[in-house]
């Protein structure tokens, strides 16, 4: 089986990839994650996923490197990781009663020949109308400070939604496993083989 590297420091992505029972290592790439002026959310997510994977290519010859990045957007505004409780409250207030689209870029680089394939999956969350008390209590309980859009769908975040729409719910957490498995099988990696 090929050597796999997850180009990420995200514990959420590491936990998702571990579900597949594949042997892999993680390594945090260091790239500039700023959006280009006018760059669409999906394009940004795809570009960052590719740059993360390519940033590690020289260090890991004969590996498959998995890069992923997620960009959330609500009504045309990009929502990053809040970092502070105050910013999380601001983001959730902005999202209240609206749809938030999560664009998760995915890239697999084969360092044998430097070929790569990039994809972007979108998953949408429809927020119900939230009160200030609900928002404050949610931020206090779930502490979503390191999550784009200021919630954890695998935690209490589900209490904030009317509905969710998309192909693979893992996309919302940050690693679209269905698409990743498709890309890995093309390179001869199949956890069931």
C-alpha positions as protocol buffer text, in pm:
chain_id: "A"
residue {
  index: 1
  type: UNK
  ca { x: 0 y: 0 z: 0 }
}
residue {
  index: 2
  type: UNK
  ca { x: 117 y: 353 z: -74 }
}
residue {
  index: 3
  type: UNK
  ca { x: 250 y: 580 z: 200 }
}
residue {
  index: 4
  type: UNK
  ca { x: -6 y: 844 z: 291 }
}
residue {
  index: 5
  type: UNK
  ca { x: 47 y: 1191 z: 435 }
}
residue {
  index: 6
  type: UNK
  ca { x: -234 y: 1412 z: 558 }
}
residue {
  index: 7
  type: UNK
  ca { x: -117 y: 1770 z: 499 }
}
residue {
  index: 8
  type: UNK
  ca { x: -299 y: 1914 z: 796 }
}
residue {
  index: 9
  type: UNK
  ca { x: -271 y: 1993 z: 1164 }
}
residue {
  index: 10
  type: UNK
  ca { x: -649 y: 1958 z: 1207 }
}
residue {
  index: 11
  type: UNK
  ca { x: -752 y: 1704 z: 1469 }
}
residue {
  index: 12
  type: UNK
  ca { x: -1093 y: 1687 z: 1298 }
}
residue {
  index: 13
  type: UNK
  ca { x: -942 y: 1581 z: 964 }
}
residue {
  index: 14
  type: UNK
  ca { x: -708 y: 1335 z: 1136 }
}
residue {
  index: 15
  type: UNK
  ca { x: -1003 y: 1171 z: 1316 }
}
residue {
  index: 16
  type: UNK
  ca { x: -1202 y: 1146 z: 993 }
}
residue {
  index: 17
  type: UNK
  ca { x: -915 y: 989 z: 798 }
}
residue {
  index: 18
  type: UNK
  ca { x: -850 y: 743 z: 1085 }
}
residue {
  index: 19
  type: UNK
  ca { x: -1204 y: 607 z: 1035 }
}
residue {
  index: 20
  type: UNK
  ca { x: -1083 y: 452 z: 709 }
}
residue {
  index: 21
  type: UNK
  ca { x: -829 y: 225 z: 886 }
}
residue {
  index: 22
  type: UNK
  ca { x: -547 y: 343 z: 660 }
}
residue {
  index: 23
  type: UNK
  ca { x: -195 y: 397 z: 786 }
}
residue {
  index: 24
  type: UNK
  ca { x: -98 y: 761 z: 747 }
}
residue {
  index: 25
  type: UNK
  ca { x: 115 y: 1033 z: 896 }
}
residue {
  index: 26
  type: UNK
  ca { x: 25 y: 1396 z: 944 }
}
residue {
  index: 27
  type: UNK
  ca { x: 241 y: 1697 z: 871 }
}
residue {
  index: 28
  type: UNK
  ca { x: 135 y: 2059 z: 897 }
}
residue {
  index: 29
  type: UNK
  ca { x: 215 y: 2257 z: 582 }
}
residue {
  index: 30
  type: UNK
  ca { x: 299 y: 2623 z: 614 }
}
residue {
  index: 31
  type: UNK
  ca { x: 130 y: 2827 z: 344 }
}
residue {
  index: 32
  type: UNK
  ca { x: -27 y: 3170 z: 311 }
}
residue {
  index: 33
  type: UNK
  ca { x: -402 y: 3113 z: 349 }
}
residue {
  index: 34
  type: UNK
  ca { x: -514 y: 3462 z: 246 }
}
residue {
  index: 35
  type: UNK
  ca { x: -776 y: 3486 z: -26 }
}
residue {
  index: 36
  type: UNK
  ca { x: -690 y: 3662 z: -349 }
}
residue {
  index: 37
  type: UNK
  ca { x: -901 y: 3973 z: -419 }
}
residue {
  index: 38
  type: UNK
  ca { x: -1236 y: 3860 z: -557 }
}
residue {
  index: 39
  type: UNK
  ca { x: -1153 y: 3489 z: -522 }
}
residue {
  index: 40
  type: UNK
  ca { x: -1467 y: 3277 z: -488 }
}
residue {
  index: 41
  type: UNK
  ca { x: -1501 y: 3057 z: -179 }
}
residue {
  index: 42
  type: UNK
  ca { x: -1485 y: 2727 z: -371 }
}
residue {
  index: 43
  type: UNK
  ca { x: -1184 y: 2839 z: -573 }
}
residue {
  index: 44
  type: UNK
  ca { x: -1007 y: 2945 z: -254 }
}
residue {
  index: 45
  type: UNK
  ca { x: -1076 y: 2611 z: -83 }
}
residue {
  index: 46
  type: UNK
  ca { x: -946 y: 2418 z: -386 }
}
residue {
  index: 47
  type: UNK
  ca { x: -636 y: 2633 z: -422 }
}
residue {
  index: 48
  type: UNK
  ca { x: -546 y: 2605 z: -53 }
}
residue {
  index: 49
  type: UNK
  ca { x: -594 y: 2227 z: -54 }
}
residue {
  index: 50
  type: UNK
  ca { x: -361 y: 2198 z: -355 }
}
residue {
  index: 51
  type: UNK
  ca { x: -102 y: 2434 z: -205 }
}
residue {
  index: 52
  type: UNK
  ca { x: -103 y: 2244 z: 125 }
}
residue {
  index: 53
  type: UNK
  ca { x: -40 y: 1912 z: -47 }
}
residue {
  index: 54
  type: UNK
  ca { x: 225 y: 2051 z: -283 }
}
residue {
  index: 55
  type: UNK
  ca { x: 405 y: 2228 z: 4 }
}
residue {
  index: 56
  type: UNK
  ca { x: 507 y: 1887 z: 142 }
}
residue {
  index: 57
  type: UNK
  ca { x: 594 y: 1716 z: -187 }
}
residue {
  index: 58
  type: UNK
  ca { x: 972 y: 1763 z: -164 }
}
residue {
  index: 59
  type: UNK
  ca { x: 981 y: 1616 z: 187 }
}
residue {
  index: 60
  type: UNK
  ca { x: 784 y: 1302 z: 100 }
}
residue {
  index: 61
  type: UNK
  ca { x: 893 y: 1132 z: -222 }
}
residue {
  index: 62
  type: UNK
  ca { x: 694 y: 822 z: -320 }
}
residue {
  index: 63
  type: UNK
  ca { x: 390 y: 928 z: -114 }
}
residue {
  index: 64
  type: UNK
  ca { x: 32 y: 1024 z: -171 }
}
residue {
  index: 65
  type: UNK
  ca { x: -26 y: 1357 z: 1 }
}
residue {
  index: 66
  type: UNK
  ca { x: -378 y: 1459 z: 94 }
}
residue {
  index: 67
  type: UNK
  ca { x: -449 y: 1829 z: 123 }
}
residue {
  index: 68
  type: UNK
  ca { x: -782 y: 1973 z: 234 }
}
residue {
  index: 69
  type: UNK
  ca { x: -911 y: 2315 z: 325 }
}
residue {
  index: 70
  type: UNK
  ca { x: -1253 y: 2453 z: 405 }
}
residue {
  index: 71
  type: UNK
  ca { x: -1404 y: 2793 z: 340 }
}
residue {
  index: 72
  type: UNK
  ca { x: -1745 y: 2890 z: 473 }
}
residue {
  index: 73
  type: UNK
  ca { x: -1952 y: 3167 z: 319 }
}
residue {
  index: 74
  type: UNK
  ca { x: -2278 y: 3330 z: 411 }
}
residue {
  index: 75
  type: UNK
  ca { x: -2446 y: 3570 z: 170 }
}
residue {
  index: 76
  type: UNK
  ca { x: -2118 y: 3633 z: -11 }
}
residue {
  index: 77
  type: UNK
  ca { x: -1909 y: 3689 z: 304 }
}
residue {
  index: 78
  type: UNK
  ca { x: -1628 y: 3446 z: 390 }
}
residue {
  index: 79
  type: UNK
  ca { x: -1644 y: 3308 z: 742 }
}
residue {
  index: 80
  type: UNK
  ca { x: -1313 y: 3193 z: 884 }
}
residue {
  index: 81
  type: UNK
  ca { x: -1223 y: 3043 z: 1218 }
}
residue {
  index: 82
  type: UNK
  ca { x: -1343 y: 3292 z: 1478 }
}
residue {
  index: 83
  type: UNK
  ca { x: -1056 y: 3257 z: 1727 }
}
residue {
  index: 84
  type: UNK
  ca { x: -1245 y: 3440 z: 2002 }
}
residue {
  index: 85
  type: UNK
  ca { x: -1587 y: 3393 z: 2164 }
}
residue {
  index: 86
  type: UNK
  ca { x: -1685 y: 3746 z: 2058 }
}
residue {
  index: 87
  type: UNK
  ca { x: -1610 y: 3674 z: 1693 }
}
residue {
  index: 88
  type: UNK
  ca { x: -1797 y: 3342 z: 1715 }
}
residue {
  index: 89
  type: UNK
  ca { x: -2104 y: 3526 z: 1845 }
}
residue {
  index: 90
  type: UNK
  ca { x: -2074 y: 3775 z: 1554 }
}
residue {
  index: 91
  type: UNK
  ca { x: -2052 y: 3497 z: 1296 }
}
residue {
  index: 92
  type: UNK
  ca { x: -2346 y: 3303 z: 1438 }
}
residue {
  index: 93
  type: UNK
  ca { x: -2554 y: 3620 z: 1456 }
}
residue {
  index: 94
  type: UNK
  ca { x: -2475 y: 3682 z: 1088 }
}
residue {
  index: 95
  type: UNK
  ca { x: -2567 y: 3321 z: 1000 }
}
residue {
  index: 96
  type: UNK
  ca { x: -2892 y: 3317 z: 1200 }
}
residue {
  index: 97
  type: UNK
  ca { x: -3187 y: 3250 z: 968 }
}
residue {
  index: 98
  type: UNK
  ca { x: -2961 y: 3203 z: 664 }
}
residue {
  index: 99
  type: UNK
  ca { x: -2788 y: 2934 z: 462 }
}
residue {
  index: 100
  type: UNK
  ca { x: -2413 y: 2890 z: 505 }
}
residue {
  index: 101
  type: UNK
  ca { x: -2222 y: 2705 z: 232 }
}
residue {
  index: 102
  type: UNK
  ca { x: -1914 y: 2510 z: 328 }
}
residue {
  index: 103
  type: UNK
  ca { x: -1674 y: 2457 z: 39 }
}
residue {
  index: 104
  type: UNK
  ca { x: -1418 y: 2188 z: 116 }
}
residue {
  index: 105
  type: UNK
  ca { x: -1126 y: 2162 z: -123 }
}
residue {
  index: 106
  type: UNK
  ca { x: -949 y: 1831 z: -160 }
}
residue {
  index: 107
  type: UNK
  ca { x: -626 y: 1750 z: -341 }
}
residue {
  index: 108
  type: UNK
  ca { x: -427 y: 1428 z: -371 }
}
residue {
  index: 109
  type: UNK
  ca { x: -69 y: 1466 z: -493 }
}
residue {
  index: 110
  type: UNK
  ca { x: 127 y: 1161 z: -607 }
}
residue {
  index: 111
  type: UNK
  ca { x: 490 y: 1251 z: -547 }
}
residue {
  index: 112
  type: UNK
  ca { x: 611 y: 962 z: -766 }
}
residue {
  index: 113
  type: UNK
  ca { x: 524 y: 1166 z: -1073 }
}
residue {
  index: 114
  type: UNK
  ca { x: 394 y: 1493 z: -920 }
}
residue {
  index: 115
  type: UNK
  ca { x: 51 y: 1436 z: -1068 }
}
residue {
  index: 116
  type: UNK
  ca { x: -240 y: 1570 z: -869 }
}
residue {
  index: 117
  type: UNK
  ca { x: -615 y: 1587 z: -876 }
}
residue {
  index: 118
  type: UNK
  ca { x: -823 y: 1853 z: -705 }
}
residue {
  index: 119
  type: UNK
  ca { x: -1192 y: 1857 z: -619 }
}
residue {
  index: 120
  type: UNK
  ca { x: -1427 y: 2075 z: -420 }
}
residue {
  index: 121
  type: UNK
  ca { x: -1735 y: 1953 z: -234 }
}
residue {
  index: 122
  type: UNK
  ca { x: -2005 y: 2186 z: -102 }
}
residue {
  index: 123
  type: UNK
  ca { x: -2229 y: 2119 z: 195 }
}
residue {
  index: 124
  type: UNK
  ca { x: -2497 y: 2365 z: 306 }
}
residue {
  index: 125
  type: UNK
  ca { x: -2636 y: 2433 z: 649 }
}
residue {
  index: 126
  type: UNK
  ca { x: -2963 y: 2622 z: 697 }
}
residue {
  index: 127
  type: UNK
  ca { x: -2960 y: 2802 z: 1032 }
}
residue {
  index: 128
  type: UNK
  ca { x: -3282 y: 2854 z: 1216 }
}
residue {
  index: 129
  type: UNK
  ca { x: -3347 y: 3199 z: 1361 }
}
residue {
  index: 130
  type: UNK
  ca { x: -3136 y: 3209 z: 1678 }
}
residue {
  index: 131
  type: UNK
  ca { x: -3179 y: 3425 z: 1987 }
}
residue {
  index: 132
  type: UNK
  ca { x: -2884 y: 3608 z: 2144 }
}
residue {
  index: 133
  type: UNK
  ca { x: -2917 y: 3383 z: 2449 }
}
residue {
  index: 134
  type: UNK
  ca { x: -2901 y: 3067 z: 2235 }
}
residue {
  index: 135
  type: UNK
  ca { x: -2595 y: 3193 z: 2050 }
}
residue {
  index: 136
  type: UNK
  ca { x: -2410 y: 3290 z: 2368 }
}
residue {
  index: 137
  type: UNK
  ca { x: -2496 y: 2961 z: 2537 }
}
residue {
  index: 138
  type: UNK
  ca { x: -2389 y: 2759 z: 2233 }
}
residue {
  index: 139
  type: UNK
  ca { x: -2050 y: 2934 z: 2213 }
}
residue {
  index: 140
  type: UNK
  ca { x: -2000 y: 2881 z: 2586 }
}
residue {
  index: 141
  type: UNK
  ca { x: -2082 y: 2509 z: 2571 }
}
residue {
  index: 142
  type: UNK
  ca { x: -1922 y: 2399 z: 2242 }
}
residue {
  index: 143
  type: UNK
  ca { x: -1628 y: 2644 z: 2221 }
}
residue {
  index: 144
  type: UNK
  ca { x: -1619 y: 2642 z: 1836 }
}
residue {
  index: 145
  type: UNK
  ca { x: -1329 y: 2886 z: 1816 }
}
residue {
  index: 146
  type: UNK
  ca { x: -1121 y: 2674 z: 1576 }
}
residue {
  index: 147
  type: UNK
  ca { x: -1408 y: 2596 z: 1337 }
}
residue {
  index: 148
  type: UNK
  ca { x: -1495 y: 2786 z: 1020 }
}
residue {
  index: 149
  type: UNK
  ca { x: -1844 y: 2929 z: 1065 }
}
residue {
  index: 150
  type: UNK
  ca { x: -1826 y: 2901 z: 1445 }
}
residue {
  index: 151
  type: UNK
  ca { x: -1994 y: 2567 z: 1503 }
}
residue {
  index: 152
  type: UNK
  ca { x: -1921 y: 2197 z: 1539 }
}
residue {
  index: 153
  type: UNK
  ca { x: -2178 y: 1987 z: 1355 }
}
residue {
  index: 154
  type: UNK
  ca { x: -2051 y: 1679 z: 1537 }
}
residue {
  index: 155
  type: UNK
  ca { x: -2128 y: 1850 z: 1869 }
}
residue {
  index: 156
  type: UNK
  ca { x: -2407 y: 2082 z: 1976 }
}
residue {
  index: 157
  type: UNK
  ca { x: -2394 y: 2263 z: 1643 }
}
residue {
  index: 158
  type: UNK
  ca { x: -2681 y: 2049 z: 1522 }
}
residue {
  index: 159
  type: UNK
  ca { x: -2908 y: 2243 z: 1764 }
}
residue {
  index: 160
  type: UNK
  ca { x: -2857 y: 2554 z: 1549 }
}
residue {
  index: 161
  type: UNK
  ca { x: -2994 y: 2413 z: 1222 }
}
residue {
  index: 162
  type: UNK
  ca { x: -3321 y: 2376 z: 1037 }
}
residue {
  index: 163
  type: UNK
  ca { x: -3167 y: 2140 z: 785 }
}
residue {
  index: 164
  type: UNK
  ca { x: -2845 y: 2034 z: 616 }
}
residue {
  index: 165
  type: UNK
  ca { x: -2792 y: 1957 z: 248 }
}
residue {
  index: 166
  type: UNK
  ca { x: -2511 y: 1787 z: 67 }
}
residue {
  index: 167
  type: UNK
  ca { x: -2356 y: 1471 z: -69 }
}
residue {
  index: 168
  type: UNK
  ca { x: -2126 y: 1373 z: 219 }
}
residue {
  index: 169
  type: UNK
  ca { x: -2174 y: 1501 z: 576 }
}
residue {
  index: 170
  type: UNK
  ca { x: -1800 y: 1454 z: 639 }
}
residue {
  index: 171
  type: UNK
  ca { x: -1751 y: 1750 z: 406 }
}
residue {
  index: 172
  type: UNK
  ca { x: -1895 y: 1972 z: 676 }
}
residue {
  index: 173
  type: UNK
  ca { x: -1634 y: 1854 z: 926 }
}
residue {
  index: 174
  type: UNK
  ca { x: -1353 y: 1921 z: 679 }
}
residue {
  index: 175
  type: UNK
  ca { x: -1267 y: 1607 z: 481 }
}
residue {
  index: 176
  type: UNK
  ca { x: -1506 y: 1472 z: 215 }
}
residue {
  index: 177
  type: UNK
  ca { x: -1440 y: 1101 z: 263 }
}
residue {
  index: 178
  type: UNK
  ca { x: -1654 y: 972 z: -22 }
}
residue {
  index: 179
  type: UNK
  ca { x: -1467 y: 1182 z: -278 }
}
residue {
  index: 180
  type: UNK
  ca { x: -1132 y: 1112 z: -109 }
}
residue {
  index: 181
  type: UNK
  ca { x: -1189 y: 737 z: -133 }
}
residue {
  index: 182
  type: UNK
  ca { x: -1271 y: 776 z: -501 }
}
residue {
  index: 183
  type: UNK
  ca { x: -942 y: 958 z: -559 }
}
residue {
  index: 184
  type: UNK
  ca { x: -740 y: 710 z: -350 }
}
residue {
  index: 185
  type: UNK
  ca { x: -885 y: 409 z: -533 }
}
residue {
  index: 186
  type: UNK
  ca { x: -758 y: 563 z: -858 }
}
residue {
  index: 187
  type: UNK
  ca { x: -411 y: 536 z: -701 }
}
residue {
  index: 188
  type: UNK
  ca { x: -460 y: 179 z: -585 }
}
residue {
  index: 189
  type: UNK
  ca { x: -550 y: 257 z: -224 }
}
residue {
  index: 190
  type: UNK
  ca { x: -865 y: 87 z: -99 }
}
residue {
  index: 191
  type: UNK
  ca { x: -924 y: 16 z: 271 }
}
residue {
  index: 192
  type: UNK
  ca { x: -1141 y: -283 z: 175 }
}
residue {
  index: 193
  type: UNK
  ca { x: -897 y: -445 z: -68 }
}
